Amino acid sequence: SQQGEEDPQALSIQEGENATMNCSYKTSINNLQWYRQNSGRGLVHLILIRSNEREKHSGRLRVTLDTSKKSSSLLITASRAADTASYFCATERTGANSKLTFGKGITLSVRP
Amino acid sequence: DTGVSQDPRHKITKRGQNVTFRCDPISEHNRLYWYRQTLGQGPEFLTYFQNEAQLEKSRLLSDRFSAERPKGSFSTLEIQRTEQGDSAMYLCASFRAGMDTEAFFGQGTRLTVV
């Protein structure tokens, strides 16, 4: 079963605009991670936020985590056509030997 | 290139045949995962290893699927008596030891069962 659920399922924006993607999950977690996947390729790690962190930045990426609401958001600022891809949130549940579980993903299209 | 390699990249097989995929993780990574991904879906967990020990296997995985990681290095995923529903991308990911580490994914093996 998939732990995370992303919202919206698809997002289309103009180059230069900001893109906000949301993820909700169900159980207590050690961390939440965001990954990107270009068509037909493997996934690439973008950013990891620990359960005791509330916000993290990496370049044009900003991720927030609200453990009370079991939700996270990923903000991509000043989007580029090259950001067009699928984005997935993944959670690692609390406990030892916990597996990383992915959501269904968000398809982001950035129009030039 | 993430450093995780999968072989083959593409496999077309007839229904009922057996197939085996290989994953070579980053050498110092002790955790290795297998996922399956179909079009428009996220990666679905299949199984994972810590060193050579298989710690968990998805309940969705039938007995036709088996995975090994001899000596805690490369891993193989075998599907016996393939069915059309097995057509998917099979992804391998490796992790460093410790808490809060990221996954490094291979490019995947795309399986088509005809």
CSV table of C-alpha atoms in Angstrom, one decimal:
chain,number,residue,atom,x,y,z
A,1,SER,CA,0.0,0.0,0.0
A,2,GLN,CA,1.1,3.6,-0.6
A,3,GLN,CA,1.6,5.7,2.5
A,4,GLY,CA,1.7,9.2,0.9
A,5,GLU,CA,-0.8,10.9,-1.3
A,6,GLU,CA,0.2,13.8,-3.3
A,7,ASP,CA,-2.1,16.7,-4.4
A,8,PRO,CA,-2.8,17.8,-7.0
A,9,GLN,CA,-2.3,14.9,-9.3
A,10,ALA,CA,-1.3,17.2,-12.2
A,11,LEU,CA,-0.1,20.7,-12.3
A,12,SER,CA,0.6,23.0,-15.3
A,13,ILE,CA,2.2,26.4,-14.8
A,14,GLN,CA,4.1,29.0,-16.8
A,15,GLU,CA,7.8,29.2,-16.7
A,16,GLY,CA,8.9,31.6,-13.9
A,17,GLU,CA,5.9,30.8,-11.7
A,18,ASN,CA,6.1,28.9,-8.4
A,19,ALA,CA,4.9,25.4,-8.1
A,20,THR,CA,3.4,24.0,-4.9
A,21,MET,CA,2.8,20.3,-4.3
A,22,ASN,CA,1.3,18.8,-1.3
A,23,CYS,CA,1.7,15.3,0.3
A,24,SER,CA,-0.4,13.8,3.1
A,25,TYR,CA,0.5,10.6,5.0
A,26,LYS,CA,-1.0,8.3,7.5
A,27,THR,CA,1.4,7.1,10.2
A,28,SER,CA,4.2,8.5,12.3
A,29,ILE,CA,7.4,8.9,10.3
A,30,ASN,CA,11.2,9.2,10.8
A,31,ASN,CA,11.5,11.4,7.7
A,32,LEU,CA,9.8,12.5,4.5
A,33,GLN,CA,11.5,12.7,1.2
A,34,TRP,CA,10.7,14.2,-2.2
A,35,TYR,CA,11.9,12.6,-5.4
A,36,ARG,CA,11.7,13.6,-9.1
A,37,GLN,CA,11.4,11.3,-12.1
A,38,ASN,CA,11.8,12.3,-15.7
A,39,SER,CA,9.8,10.3,-18.2
A,40,GLY,CA,11.0,6.6,-18.3
A,41,ARG,CA,13.9,7.2,-16.0
A,42,GLY,CA,14.9,6.3,-12.5
A,43,LEU,CA,14.0,8.5,-9.5
A,44,VAL,CA,16.3,11.2,-8.2
A,45,HIS,CA,16.4,12.4,-4.6
A,46,LEU,CA,15.6,16.1,-4.1
A,47,ILE,CA,15.3,16.8,-0.4
A,48,LEU,CA,14.8,15.0,2.9
A,49,ILE,CA,13.2,16.5,6.0
A,50,ARG,CA,13.4,14.8,9.4
A,51,SER,CA,10.3,14.5,11.6
A,52,ASN,CA,11.8,17.1,14.1
A,53,GLU,CA,12.3,19.7,11.3
A,54,ARG,CA,9.6,22.0,10.1
A,55,GLU,CA,11.2,23.6,7.0
A,56,LYS,CA,14.2,23.0,4.8
A,57,HIS,CA,15.6,24.7,1.8
A,58,SER,CA,17.8,23.5,-1.1
A,59,GLY,CA,18.4,25.9,-4.0
A,60,ARG,CA,15.0,26.7,-5.5
A,61,LEU,CA,13.3,24.0,-3.4
A,62,ARG,CA,11.5,24.6,-0.1
A,63,VAL,CA,9.9,21.8,1.8
A,64,THR,CA,7.7,22.1,4.9
A,65,LEU,CA,6.6,19.4,7.3
A,66,ASP,CA,3.6,19.5,9.7
A,67,THR,CA,3.6,16.3,11.7
A,68,SER,CA,0.4,17.3,13.6
A,69,LYS,CA,-1.4,17.4,10.3
A,70,LYS,CA,0.7,14.6,8.7
A,71,SER,CA,1.4,16.7,5.7
A,72,SER,CA,4.2,18.2,3.7
A,73,SER,CA,4.5,20.7,0.9
A,74,LEU,CA,7.2,21.1,-1.8
A,75,LEU,CA,7.6,24.6,-3.3
A,76,ILE,CA,9.7,25.0,-6.5
A,77,THR,CA,10.3,28.7,-7.0
A,78,ALA,CA,11.0,30.4,-10.4
A,79,SER,CA,10.1,27.2,-12.3
A,80,ARG,CA,11.9,26.3,-15.5
A,81,ALA,CA,10.8,24.1,-18.4
A,82,ALA,CA,13.4,21.6,-17.3
A,83,ASP,CA,11.5,21.1,-14.0
A,84,THR,CA,8.8,19.3,-16.0
A,85,ALA,CA,8.7,15.8,-14.4
A,86,SER,CA,6.8,13.7,-12.0
A,87,TYR,CA,7.4,14.4,-8.3
A,88,PHE,CA,6.9,11.8,-5.5
A,89,CYS,CA,6.8,12.1,-1.8
A,90,ALA,CA,8.1,9.1,0.2
A,91,THR,CA,7.9,8.4,3.9
A,92,GLU,CA,10.0,6.3,6.2
A,93,ARG,CA,7.8,5.2,9.1
A,94,THR,CA,9.1,5.3,12.7
A,95,GLY,CA,10.8,2.2,14.0
A,96,ALA,CA,13.8,0.1,13.1
A,97,ASN,CA,14.2,-1.4,9.6
A,98,SER,CA,11.4,0.8,8.3
A,99,LYS,CA,10.8,0.7,4.6
A,100,LEU,CA,10.5,3.8,2.3
A,101,THR,CA,7.0,4.1,0.8
A,102,PHE,CA,6.0,6.3,-2.1
A,103,GLY,CA,2.9,8.1,-3.1
A,104,LYS,CA,1.4,8.1,-6.6
A,105,GLY,CA,3.1,11.3,-7.7
A,106,ILE,CA,2.3,14.6,-9.2
A,107,THR,CA,2.9,15.4,-12.9
A,108,LEU,CA,4.3,18.9,-13.3
A,109,SER,CA,4.3,20.6,-16.6
A,110,VAL,CA,6.1,23.9,-17.0
A,111,ARG,CA,5.2,25.7,-20.2
A,112,PRO,CA,8.0,27.8,-21.8
B,1,ASP,CA,24.4,8.5,-13.1
B,2,THR,CA,23.5,7.6,-9.5
B,3,GLY,CA,26.0,4.8,-9.2
B,4,VAL,CA,23.3,2.1,-9.1
B,5,SER,CA,23.2,0.0,-12.2
B,6,GLN,CA,20.5,-2.4,-13.4
B,7,ASP,CA,20.6,-5.0,-16.1
B,8,PRO,CA,19.0,-5.4,-18.5
B,9,ARG,CA,17.4,-2.1,-19.2
B,10,HIS,CA,14.7,-3.7,-21.3
B,11,LYS,CA,13.3,-7.2,-21.4
B,12,ILE,CA,10.6,-8.6,-23.6
B,13,THR,CA,9.5,-12.1,-22.7
B,14,LYS,CA,6.7,-14.5,-23.5
B,15,ARG,CA,4.1,-15.3,-21.0
B,16,GLY,CA,5.1,-18.3,-18.9
B,17,GLN,CA,8.8,-17.7,-19.2
B,18,ASN,CA,11.1,-16.9,-16.3
B,19,VAL,CA,13.1,-13.7,-16.1
B,20,THR,CA,15.9,-12.5,-13.8
B,21,PHE,CA,17.0,-9.0,-13.3
B,22,ARG,CA,20.2,-7.8,-11.6
B,23,CYS,CA,21.0,-4.7,-9.5
B,24,ASP,CA,24.5,-3.5,-8.5
B,25,PRO,CA,24.2,-1.0,-5.7
B,26,ILE,CA,26.7,1.6,-4.6
B,27,SER,CA,29.4,-0.5,-3.0
B,28,GLU,CA,29.3,0.9,0.5
B,29,HIS,CA,25.5,0.9,0.8
B,30,ASN,CA,24.1,-1.8,3.0
B,31,ARG,CA,20.4,-1.5,2.2
B,32,LEU,CA,18.9,-2.5,-1.1
B,33,TYR,CA,15.3,-2.2,-2.2
B,34,TRP,CA,13.3,-3.5,-5.1
B,35,TYR,CA,10.2,-1.5,-6.3
B,36,ARG,CA,7.8,-2.1,-9.2
B,37,GLN,CA,6.3,0.9,-11.0
B,38,THR,CA,3.4,0.9,-13.6
B,39,LEU,CA,2.4,3.8,-15.8
B,40,GLY,CA,1.1,6.8,-13.8
B,41,GLN,CA,1.8,5.2,-10.5
B,42,GLY,CA,4.4,5.6,-7.8
B,43,PRO,CA,7.0,3.0,-7.0
B,44,GLU,CA,5.4,0.0,-5.2
B,45,PHE,CA,7.5,-1.7,-2.6
B,46,LEU,CA,8.4,-5.3,-3.3
B,47,THR,CA,11.2,-6.3,-0.9
B,48,TYR,CA,14.3,-5.0,0.8
B,49,PHE,CA,17.6,-6.3,2.1
B,50,GLN,CA,20.0,-5.1,4.8
B,51,ASN,CA,23.3,-6.6,3.8
B,52,GLU,CA,22.4,-10.2,2.8
B,53,ALA,CA,19.3,-10.5,5.0
B,54,GLN,CA,15.9,-10.1,3.3
B,55,LEU,CA,14.0,-8.1,6.0
B,56,GLU,CA,10.6,-7.7,4.4
B,57,LYS,CA,8.7,-8.9,1.4
B,58,SER,CA,5.4,-7.3,0.2
B,59,ARG,CA,2.3,-9.3,0.8
B,60,LEU,CA,1.3,-8.3,-2.7
B,61,LEU,CA,4.2,-10.3,-4.0
B,62,SER,CA,3.2,-13.8,-5.2
B,63,ASP,CA,5.4,-16.9,-4.7
B,64,ARG,CA,6.5,-16.4,-8.3
B,65,PHE,CA,8.7,-13.6,-7.2
B,66,SER,CA,12.0,-14.2,-5.4
B,67,ALA,CA,14.9,-12.0,-4.6
B,68,GLU,CA,18.4,-12.7,-3.4
B,69,ARG,CA,21.4,-10.7,-2.3
B,70,PRO,CA,24.3,-13.1,-1.8
B,71,LYS,CA,27.2,-11.7,0.2
B,72,GLY,CA,25.4,-8.5,0.6
B,73,SER,CA,26.6,-7.1,-2.7
B,74,PHE,CA,24.5,-7.3,-5.9
B,75,SER,CA,20.9,-8.5,-5.9
B,76,THR,CA,18.8,-10.5,-8.3
B,77,LEU,CA,15.0,-10.5,-8.7
B,78,GLU,CA,13.5,-13.5,-10.4
B,79,ILE,CA,10.0,-13.8,-11.7
B,80,GLN,CA,8.8,-17.3,-12.6
B,81,ARG,CA,6.0,-18.1,-15.0
B,82,THR,CA,5.6,-14.5,-16.0
B,83,GLU,CA,2.1,-13.1,-16.6
B,84,GLN,CA,1.0,-10.1,-18.6
B,85,GLY,CA,0.2,-8.3,-15.3
B,86,ASP,CA,3.9,-8.4,-14.5
B,87,SER,CA,4.7,-5.9,-17.2
B,88,ALA,CA,6.1,-2.9,-15.4
B,89,MET,CA,9.3,-1.0,-14.6
B,90,TYR,CA,11.4,-2.7,-11.9
B,91,LEU,CA,13.5,-0.3,-9.9
B,92,CYS,CA,16.3,-1.0,-7.6
B,93,ALA,CA,17.5,1.5,-4.9
B,94,SER,CA,20.3,1.5,-2.4
B,95,PHE,CA,20.9,3.3,0.8
B,96,ARG,CA,23.8,4.0,3.1
B,97,ALA,CA,23.6,2.6,6.6
B,98,GLY,CA,22.1,4.8,9.3
B,99,MET,CA,19.1,6.9,9.9
B,100,ASP,CA,17.6,9.5,7.5
B,101,THR,CA,19.4,8.5,4.4
B,102,GLU,CA,18.3,9.0,0.8
B,103,ALA,CA,17.7,6.4,-1.8
B,104,PHE,CA,19.8,6.2,-4.9
B,105,PHE,CA,17.9,4.6,-7.8
B,106,GLY,CA,19.0,2.7,-10.8
B,107,GLN,CA,17.5,3.4,-14.2
B,108,GLY,CA,15.2,0.5,-13.9
B,109,THR,CA,14.4,-2.6,-16.0
B,110,ARG,CA,11.4,-2.3,-18.2
B,111,LEU,CA,9.7,-5.7,-18.5
B,112,THR,CA,7.1,-6.4,-21.2
B,113,VAL,CA,5.3,-9.7,-21.1
B,114,VAL,CA,3.7,-10.6,-24.4
